[in-house]
Amino acid sequence: MENESNLPLTLITVDRASSSMVVSRLDGNGAWLVPAPSLFENTSVVAKLEFSPALPALLVTTLAGDQILFELPLRSAADQLEGRLVVYLDQNQWSTLSNACHDPQKSSEEDQAAGRKLRDWVDQRRIILPASSSHYFETGKRFSTEKRYALGLTVLQCSRGWQMRDPLQVRRNELHDAFCHRLGRPKDIRSAPIFTLDPDALFSPIRGTGSGLPPTLLSQFEFHPDALVAASASIDTMLDTERVGEGPDTGWTTVSQRFSDWLDELDQDSQQKRRAVDIHIVTDLQQELAEEAAAAGVPTELFRQWGFKGWVRAIGESPATGLFREMLHSRHLNKGTTWRRNDLTDMLYLSCAAGYADFVVCEKHMRDPLQRGLKRMGLSTQVYRRLTDAVAAIEELLEAPSSAVNHAQ
């Protein structure tokens, strides 16, 4: 077997057909076949995994012959975004892009041209199209196996391993950091990037016991080995032929509808109603507020002294959580609002994306309250309803002088 000191010179291939792992030198001077138990379930469509400890990338080939390239996080790089624009697509826009790539009969020429530009910009490392856990869930629910595969393949090929951190974790991080700033302890903030290659950022908190590889081998990897496991699992999960169920009804829609209906009948002005919505939000987030205040080192008595106004301040000054608050205000104060089951998910993920991305493309009924919230908070993210309009704006920004481009953080 190859000496561990030469591991960076190897290409490792996990092959489903032969139930083996092939370790070959990148210079072509030797290869080793290692029998290995199958890593693939019967419902998996993955045929082969290829990676090298020296290269921050994973190449996956499916049974249909399609290939997916994922970037992996480097040990030595603090920022692999490297100035690329962040463009977040809502689920319906991924469907538009998927049709443009795989089903042109259901796509206009304009959408197909927009799709080609987006993919070209991804290839040229000018933009990223991050995936979120919502995209995985919504794709997995589709009934047609063929359409589910095409949509999942589009998300994976275009996202290239870039993810949006779980919005629930982003919210906790924002609250924690807001409390740190208020205490005058900016060095204690978490500073976790929202758009990242970090392993398991899709779902938080991160669980697991690590890669299980020997420490002598771990030191030879230029990327984080846990990221290899997470990336492989993400690809396999997205393309699995078994459909994901709808999940339980949490009752959130009914509670929100009842609250909106109550506000409609309330004889108060808009500012009074906004306070009522804030009370509703703080009540919903009270556990997160208390836990993150404790994690930030806020004394219990001081937390009590800050009270309702201080808690709302922490919420309102946070980009993602503040936008979520603004969207709730907008929708609850819109008389006659009808809440749908997916609204909470849409608002949570879109507010997180719009708090930090350069562009967001989503449906109109979410775009309008999102734009109002961005305006109230003084944030510059551009939000569009049509993919073609977004692509035109992205192209204009990409062609602008570098000094005029304000990239996502």
Short mmCIF file of C-alpha atoms in Angstrom, two decimals:
data_model
loop_
_atom_site.label_atom_id
_atom_site.label_comp_id
_atom_site.label_asym_id
_atom_site.label_seq_id
_atom_site.Cartn_x
_atom_site.Cartn_y
_atom_site.Cartn_z
CA MET A 1 0.00 0.00 0.00
CA GLU A 2 1.18 3.54 -0.74
CA ASN A 3 3.16 5.20 2.01
CA GLU A 4 1.04 7.75 3.91
CA SER A 5 3.58 10.49 3.15
CA ASN A 6 2.70 10.17 -0.54
CA LEU A 7 -1.05 10.31 0.02
CA PRO A 8 -1.42 13.81 -1.52
CA LEU A 9 -0.13 12.35 -4.81
CA THR A 10 -3.04 9.95 -5.10
CA LEU A 11 -6.50 9.87 -6.61
CA ILE A 12 -9.03 7.88 -4.59
CA THR A 13 -12.01 6.37 -6.42
CA VAL A 14 -14.89 4.68 -4.61
CA ASP A 15 -16.48 2.47 -7.25
CA ARG A 16 -19.94 1.02 -6.77
CA ALA A 17 -19.79 -1.56 -9.57
CA SER A 18 -16.69 -3.31 -8.20
CA SER A 19 -17.44 -2.68 -4.52
CA SER A 20 -13.92 -1.38 -4.14
CA MET A 21 -11.76 1.65 -3.51
CA VAL A 22 -9.07 2.33 -6.08
CA VAL A 23 -6.05 4.35 -4.95
CA SER A 24 -3.96 5.52 -7.91
CA ARG A 25 -1.01 7.87 -8.26
CA LEU A 26 -1.76 11.12 -10.06
CA ASP A 27 1.41 10.65 -12.12
CA GLY A 28 0.14 7.28 -13.39
CA ASN A 29 2.93 5.27 -11.76
CA GLY A 30 0.83 2.71 -9.91
CA ALA A 31 -2.60 1.91 -8.51
CA TRP A 32 -3.96 -0.21 -5.68
CA LEU A 33 -7.33 -1.95 -5.52
CA VAL A 34 -8.78 -2.17 -2.02
CA PRO A 35 -11.95 -4.26 -1.54
CA ALA A 36 -14.51 -2.30 0.45
CA PRO A 37 -18.08 -2.87 1.65
CA SER A 38 -20.70 -1.09 -0.42
CA LEU A 39 -21.47 2.43 0.73
CA PHE A 40 -24.60 2.70 -1.40
CA GLU A 41 -28.23 1.94 -0.61
CA ASN A 42 -30.44 0.32 -3.25
CA THR A 43 -32.20 3.67 -3.76
CA SER A 44 -28.92 5.53 -4.38
CA VAL A 45 -28.09 6.66 -7.92
CA VAL A 46 -24.41 7.33 -7.18
CA ALA A 47 -22.01 5.15 -9.20
CA LYS A 48 -18.62 6.59 -8.32
CA LEU A 49 -16.88 9.05 -6.00
CA GLU A 50 -13.49 10.53 -6.92
CA PHE A 51 -11.25 12.80 -4.87
CA SER A 52 -7.63 13.53 -4.06
CA PRO A 53 -6.38 14.65 -0.63
CA ALA A 54 -4.36 17.30 -2.47
CA LEU A 55 -7.31 18.87 -4.29
CA PRO A 56 -10.28 20.63 -2.64
CA ALA A 57 -12.94 18.98 -4.80
CA LEU A 58 -15.19 15.93 -5.02
CA LEU A 59 -16.36 14.51 -8.35
CA VAL A 60 -19.46 12.28 -8.29
CA THR A 61 -20.73 10.26 -11.25
CA THR A 62 -24.30 8.97 -11.23
CA LEU A 63 -25.64 5.73 -12.70
CA ALA A 64 -27.00 7.81 -15.59
CA GLY A 65 -23.50 9.15 -16.33
CA ASP A 66 -24.13 12.69 -15.06
CA GLN A 67 -21.29 14.32 -13.14
CA ILE A 68 -21.38 16.64 -10.14
CA LEU A 69 -18.38 18.67 -8.96
CA PHE A 70 -18.37 19.95 -5.37
CA GLU A 71 -15.83 22.38 -3.95
CA LEU A 72 -14.50 21.40 -0.52
CA PRO A 73 -13.35 23.77 2.24
CA LEU A 74 -9.59 24.24 2.42
CA ARG A 75 -7.84 24.08 5.75
CA SER A 76 -5.75 27.13 4.91
CA ALA A 77 -8.40 29.39 3.35
CA ALA A 78 -10.53 31.64 5.53
CA ASP A 79 -12.59 32.84 2.56
CA GLN A 80 -13.15 30.70 -0.52
CA LEU A 81 -15.91 32.95 -1.81
CA GLU A 82 -13.17 35.06 -3.37
CA GLY A 83 -15.37 37.98 -4.33
CA ARG A 84 -18.02 35.96 -6.14
CA LEU A 85 -21.56 37.35 -6.14
CA VAL A 86 -24.10 35.38 -4.11
CA VAL A 87 -27.36 34.67 -5.95
CA TYR A 88 -30.04 32.87 -3.94
CA LEU A 89 -32.82 31.17 -5.89
CA ASP A 90 -36.13 30.25 -4.28
CA GLN A 91 -37.39 26.75 -5.03
CA ASN A 92 -39.63 27.86 -7.90
CA GLN A 93 -36.65 29.54 -9.57
CA TRP A 94 -34.59 26.35 -9.32
CA SER A 95 -37.47 24.65 -11.14
CA THR A 96 -37.29 27.32 -13.84
CA LEU A 97 -33.55 26.76 -14.16
CA SER A 98 -34.00 22.97 -14.21
CA ASN A 99 -36.54 23.19 -17.02
CA ALA A 100 -34.19 25.45 -18.96
CA CYS A 101 -31.40 22.88 -18.59
CA HIS A 102 -33.27 19.57 -18.91
CA ASP A 103 -36.75 20.19 -20.32
CA PRO A 104 -36.61 22.97 -22.95
CA GLN A 105 -40.17 22.23 -24.08
CA LYS A 106 -41.35 23.64 -20.76
CA SER A 107 -38.99 26.59 -20.89
CA SER A 108 -38.98 29.84 -22.85
CA GLU A 109 -36.01 30.87 -24.98
CA GLU A 110 -35.44 33.76 -22.57
CA ASP A 111 -35.26 31.44 -19.56
CA GLN A 112 -32.94 29.08 -21.43
CA ALA A 113 -30.60 31.97 -22.27
CA ALA A 114 -30.71 33.16 -18.65
CA GLY A 115 -29.93 29.63 -17.46
CA ARG A 116 -26.91 29.36 -19.75
CA LYS A 117 -25.54 32.64 -18.42
CA LEU A 118 -25.95 31.56 -14.82
CA ARG A 119 -24.16 28.27 -15.43
CA ASP A 120 -21.39 30.03 -17.34
CA TRP A 121 -20.87 32.48 -14.46
CA VAL A 122 -20.72 29.58 -12.00
CA ASP A 123 -18.10 27.85 -14.20
CA GLN A 124 -16.15 31.11 -14.45
CA ARG A 125 -16.25 31.50 -10.64
CA ARG A 126 -18.03 34.84 -10.87
CA ILE A 127 -21.12 33.85 -8.88
CA ILE A 128 -22.31 31.14 -6.53
CA LEU A 129 -25.82 29.66 -6.41
CA PRO A 130 -25.99 28.27 -2.87
CA ALA A 131 -28.31 25.43 -1.90
CA SER A 132 -30.25 25.40 1.37
CA SER A 133 -31.80 22.63 3.42
CA SER A 134 -35.17 23.87 2.16
CA HIS A 135 -34.12 23.08 -1.41
CA TYR A 136 -33.24 19.52 -0.39
CA PHE A 137 -36.56 19.04 1.38
CA GLU A 138 -38.72 20.62 -1.31
CA THR A 139 -36.96 18.67 -4.08
CA GLY A 140 -37.32 15.40 -2.19
CA LYS A 141 -41.11 15.86 -1.97
CA ARG A 142 -41.69 15.83 -5.74
CA PHE A 143 -43.73 12.86 -6.89
CA SER A 144 -42.08 12.24 -10.26
CA THR A 145 -38.77 10.39 -9.84
CA GLU A 146 -37.56 11.67 -13.22
CA LYS A 147 -38.39 15.30 -12.47
CA ARG A 148 -36.99 14.99 -8.96
CA TYR A 149 -33.70 13.71 -10.37
CA ALA A 150 -33.48 16.51 -12.96
CA LEU A 151 -34.23 19.19 -10.37
CA GLY A 152 -31.84 17.73 -7.80
CA LEU A 153 -29.11 17.38 -10.42
CA THR A 154 -29.53 21.05 -11.39
CA VAL A 155 -29.26 22.22 -7.77
CA LEU A 156 -26.19 20.09 -7.13
CA GLN A 157 -24.35 20.93 -10.36
CA CYS A 158 -24.98 24.65 -10.03
CA SER A 159 -24.42 25.01 -6.29
CA ARG A 160 -21.10 23.10 -6.42
CA GLY A 161 -21.18 22.43 -2.70
CA TRP A 162 -21.96 26.01 -1.65
CA GLN A 163 -24.62 26.12 1.05
CA MET A 164 -26.61 28.65 2.99
CA ARG A 165 -26.20 28.00 6.69
CA ASP A 166 -29.33 26.75 8.45
CA PRO A 167 -31.47 29.89 9.09
CA LEU A 168 -32.33 28.66 12.59
CA GLN A 169 -28.62 28.60 13.43
CA VAL A 170 -28.08 31.95 11.71
CA ARG A 171 -30.81 33.42 13.92
CA ARG A 172 -29.14 32.08 17.06
CA ASN A 173 -25.77 33.40 15.91
CA GLU A 174 -27.23 36.83 15.19
CA LEU A 175 -28.90 37.07 18.61
CA HIS A 176 -25.71 35.90 20.33
CA ASP A 177 -23.61 38.43 18.43
CA ALA A 178 -26.09 41.25 19.08
CA PHE A 179 -25.79 40.61 22.80
CA CYS A 180 -21.99 40.49 22.54
CA HIS A 181 -21.94 43.87 20.81
CA ARG A 182 -24.24 45.36 23.43
CA LEU A 183 -21.89 44.12 26.16
CA GLY A 184 -18.95 45.67 24.33
CA ARG A 185 -17.39 42.28 23.54
CA PRO A 186 -17.06 42.23 19.74
CA LYS A 187 -14.22 39.70 19.98
CA ASP A 188 -16.67 37.10 21.30
CA ILE A 189 -18.95 37.06 18.25
CA ARG A 190 -19.23 33.81 16.30
CA SER A 191 -18.60 35.27 12.83
CA ALA A 192 -19.89 32.14 11.08
CA PRO A 193 -20.24 32.82 7.32
CA ILE A 194 -23.77 32.49 5.98
CA PHE A 195 -22.76 31.15 2.56
CA THR A 196 -20.15 28.51 3.09
CA LEU A 197 -18.51 25.21 2.18
CA ASP A 198 -18.40 24.18 5.85
CA PRO A 199 -19.49 20.57 6.40
CA ASP A 200 -23.04 20.13 7.69
CA ALA A 201 -23.86 23.84 7.58
CA LEU A 202 -27.18 22.92 5.98
CA PHE A 203 -28.42 21.48 9.26
CA SER A 204 -27.54 22.82 12.69
CA PRO A 205 -26.38 22.15 15.27
CA ILE A 206 -23.69 20.00 13.69
CA ARG A 207 -23.91 16.40 14.89
CA GLY A 208 -21.49 13.53 14.45
CA THR A 209 -18.26 12.08 15.74
CA GLY A 210 -15.92 13.15 12.95
CA SER A 211 -14.51 11.31 9.98
CA GLY A 212 -12.97 8.47 11.97
CA LEU A 213 -9.79 8.59 9.86
CA PRO A 214 -6.38 8.11 11.56
CA PRO A 215 -4.77 11.43 12.64
CA THR A 216 -1.69 10.62 10.49
CA LEU A 217 -3.93 10.56 7.42
CA LEU A 218 -5.98 13.59 8.42
CA SER A 219 -2.85 15.75 8.37
CA GLN A 220 -2.30 14.87 4.69
CA PHE A 221 -5.64 16.31 3.54
CA GLU A 222 -5.64 19.85 2.16
CA PHE A 223 -9.38 20.05 2.85
CA HIS A 224 -11.46 19.12 5.89
CA PRO A 225 -12.14 15.34 5.69
CA ASP A 226 -15.53 15.78 7.38
CA ALA A 227 -16.51 17.90 4.40
CA LEU A 228 -15.97 14.92 2.11
CA VAL A 229 -18.44 12.84 4.11
CA ALA A 230 -20.96 15.70 4.28
CA ALA A 231 -20.69 16.47 0.55
CA SER A 232 -21.08 12.81 -0.43
CA ALA A 233 -24.10 12.44 1.83
CA SER A 234 -25.70 15.63 0.50
CA ILE A 235 -25.38 14.51 -3.11
CA ASP A 236 -26.61 10.99 -2.35
CA THR A 237 -29.57 12.32 -0.36
CA MET A 238 -30.66 14.83 -2.98
CA LEU A 239 -30.68 12.26 -5.79
CA ASP A 240 -32.07 9.29 -3.84
CA THR A 241 -34.97 7.68 -5.70
CA GLU A 242 -37.11 7.36 -2.58
CA ARG A 243 -39.52 10.27 -2.18
CA VAL A 244 -39.52 12.29 1.03
CA GLY A 245 -42.85 12.73 2.85
CA GLU A 246 -44.52 16.04 3.56
CA GLY A 247 -43.66 16.00 7.24
CA PRO A 248 -45.99 16.70 10.19
CA ASP A 249 -48.23 19.73 10.38
CA THR A 250 -46.77 21.87 13.18
CA GLY A 251 -49.91 23.97 13.51
CA TRP A 252 -48.00 27.16 12.73
CA THR A 253 -50.27 28.09 9.83
CA THR A 254 -53.40 27.90 11.98
CA VAL A 255 -51.84 29.96 14.78
CA SER A 256 -50.65 32.63 12.31
CA GLN A 257 -54.03 32.82 10.59
CA ARG A 258 -55.82 33.19 13.92
CA PHE A 259 -53.43 35.97 14.97
CA SER A 260 -53.82 37.84 11.65
CA ASP A 261 -57.60 37.58 11.84
CA TRP A 262 -57.50 38.93 15.41
CA LEU A 263 -55.34 41.89 14.29
CA ASP A 264 -57.80 42.64 11.46
CA GLU A 265 -60.56 43.15 14.03
CA LEU A 266 -58.40 45.11 16.46
CA ASP A 267 -59.30 48.80 16.72
CA GLN A 268 -55.72 50.11 16.86
CA ASP A 269 -53.34 52.02 14.61
CA SER A 270 -50.49 50.39 12.70
CA GLN A 271 -47.83 51.20 15.32
CA GLN A 272 -49.88 49.58 18.06
CA LYS A 273 -50.38 46.55 15.84
CA ARG A 274 -46.66 46.39 15.09
CA ARG A 275 -46.05 46.21 18.85
CA ALA A 276 -48.57 43.38 19.07
CA VAL A 277 -46.67 41.52 16.34
CA ASP A 278 -43.40 42.14 18.22
CA ILE A 279 -44.91 40.62 21.36
CA HIS A 280 -45.95 37.62 19.26
CA ILE A 281 -42.38 37.30 17.89
CA VAL A 282 -40.65 37.66 21.25
CA THR A 283 -42.96 35.07 22.76
CA ASP A 284 -42.08 32.69 19.94
CA LEU A 285 -38.32 33.32 20.34
CA GLN A 286 -38.14 33.61 24.12
CA GLN A 287 -36.14 30.40 24.60
CA GLU A 288 -33.61 31.33 21.89
CA LEU A 289 -33.26 34.84 23.32
CA ALA A 290 -32.59 33.53 26.83
CA GLU A 291 -30.19 30.79 25.71
CA GLU A 292 -28.14 33.03 23.43
CA ALA A 293 -27.99 35.78 26.03
CA ALA A 294 -26.61 33.24 28.50
CA ALA A 295 -24.13 31.98 25.89
CA ALA A 296 -22.97 35.57 25.33
CA GLY A 297 -22.41 36.01 29.07
CA VAL A 298 -25.28 38.41 29.74
CA PRO A 299 -26.01 38.44 33.50
CA THR A 300 -29.56 37.30 34.28
CA GLU A 301 -30.46 40.55 36.01
CA LEU A 302 -29.17 42.65 33.11
CA PHE A 303 -31.15 40.53 30.65
CA ARG A 304 -34.27 41.26 32.70
CA GLN A 305 -33.45 44.97 32.79
CA TRP A 306 -33.15 45.13 29.02
CA GLY A 307 -36.66 43.71 28.87
CA PHE A 308 -38.96 43.74 25.89
CA LYS A 309 -37.39 46.78 24.18
CA GLY A 310 -33.90 45.33 24.47
CA TRP A 311 -34.98 41.97 23.11
CA VAL A 312 -36.77 43.57 20.15
CA ARG A 313 -33.67 45.68 19.53
CA ALA A 314 -31.53 42.53 19.30
CA ILE A 315 -34.00 41.04 16.84
CA GLY A 316 -34.48 44.16 14.75
CA GLU A 317 -30.79 45.00 14.34
CA SER A 318 -29.91 41.53 12.99
CA PRO A 319 -29.99 41.25 9.17
CA ALA A 320 -31.79 37.90 8.78
CA THR A 321 -33.83 37.95 11.98
CA GLY A 322 -34.72 41.61 11.47
CA LEU A 323 -35.94 40.91 7.95
CA PHE A 324 -37.99 37.98 9.22
CA ARG A 325 -39.58 40.39 11.72
CA GLU A 326 -40.29 42.93 8.99
CA MET A 327 -41.90 40.29 6.79
CA LEU A 328 -44.11 39.19 9.67
CA HIS A 329 -45.12 42.81 10.27
CA SER A 330 -45.94 43.29 6.60
CA ARG A 331 -48.02 40.16 6.27
CA HIS A 332 -49.85 40.39 9.60
CA LEU A 333 -50.72 44.05 9.02
CA ASN A 334 -52.02 43.37 5.52
CA LYS A 335 -55.71 43.00 6.16
CA GLY A 336 -57.19 39.78 4.83
CA THR A 337 -53.88 37.91 4.64
CA THR A 338 -54.27 34.18 4.03
CA TRP A 339 -51.49 32.02 5.43
CA ARG A 340 -50.30 28.92 3.58
CA ARG A 341 -48.39 25.96 4.90
CA ASN A 342 -45.09 26.84 3.19
CA ASP A 343 -45.14 30.51 4.19
CA LEU A 344 -43.06 30.06 7.34
CA THR A 345 -40.38 28.12 5.46
CA ASP A 346 -40.33 30.67 2.63
CA MET A 347 -40.07 33.63 4.98
CA LEU A 348 -37.40 32.04 7.15
CA TYR A 349 -35.12 31.09 4.27
CA LEU A 350 -35.71 34.16 2.11
CA SER A 351 -35.12 36.59 4.97
CA CYS A 352 -31.88 34.76 5.81
CA ALA A 353 -30.75 34.87 2.18
CA ALA A 354 -31.73 38.50 1.64
CA GLY A 355 -29.93 39.56 4.80
CA TYR A 356 -26.59 38.56 3.31
CA ALA A 357 -26.78 37.72 -0.43
CA ASP A 358 -26.35 40.07 -3.39
CA PHE A 359 -29.44 38.84 -5.24
CA VAL A 360 -32.59 36.91 -4.32
CA VAL A 361 -35.11 35.59 -6.85
CA CYS A 362 -38.50 34.49 -5.49
CA GLU A 363 -42.27 34.56 -6.00
CA LYS A 364 -44.17 37.86 -5.96
CA HIS A 365 -46.14 37.24 -2.76
CA MET A 366 -42.83 36.94 -0.90
CA ARG A 367 -40.87 39.48 -2.93
CA ASP A 368 -43.10 42.43 -1.99
CA PRO A 369 -42.87 42.11 1.85
CA LEU A 370 -39.18 41.26 1.49
CA GLN A 371 -38.49 44.43 -0.49
CA ARG A 372 -40.39 46.54 2.03
CA GLY A 373 -38.35 45.00 4.83
CA LEU A 374 -35.07 45.61 3.02
CA LYS A 375 -36.01 49.24 2.53
CA ARG A 376 -36.94 49.73 6.20
CA MET A 377 -33.66 48.15 7.31
CA GLY A 378 -31.49 49.97 4.76
CA LEU A 379 -30.15 46.76 3.17
CA SER A 380 -29.09 46.69 -0.48
CA THR A 381 -29.91 43.15 -1.60
CA GLN A 382 -31.67 43.14 -4.97
CA VAL A 383 -34.84 41.04 -5.12
CA TYR A 384 -36.50 39.89 -8.35
CA ARG A 385 -39.52 37.84 -9.32
CA ARG A 386 -38.32 36.67 -12.75
CA LEU A 387 -35.07 34.84 -13.42
CA THR A 388 -34.51 36.80 -16.64
CA ASP A 389 -34.75 40.15 -14.83
CA ALA A 390 -32.34 38.97 -12.15
CA VAL A 391 -29.82 37.75 -14.77
CA ALA A 392 -29.91 41.13 -16.53
CA ALA A 393 -29.18 42.89 -13.23
CA ILE A 394 -26.42 40.42 -12.33
CA GLU A 395 -24.81 40.92 -15.73
CA GLU A 396 -24.89 44.69 -15.28
CA LEU A 397 -23.18 44.39 -11.90
CA LEU A 398 -20.59 41.93 -13.17
CA GLU A 399 -19.67 44.30 -15.99
CA ALA A 400 -19.50 47.33 -13.70
CA PRO A 401 -16.13 48.70 -12.49
CA SER A 402 -14.87 46.61 -9.57
CA SER A 403 -15.21 49.55 -7.21
CA ALA A 404 -18.97 49.58 -7.82
CA VAL A 405 -19.50 45.96 -6.81
CA ASN A 406 -20.57 45.39 -3.20
CA HIS A 407 -20.28 41.65 -2.58
CA ALA A 408 -22.13 39.70 0.05
CA GLN A 409 -20.35 39.10 3.33
#
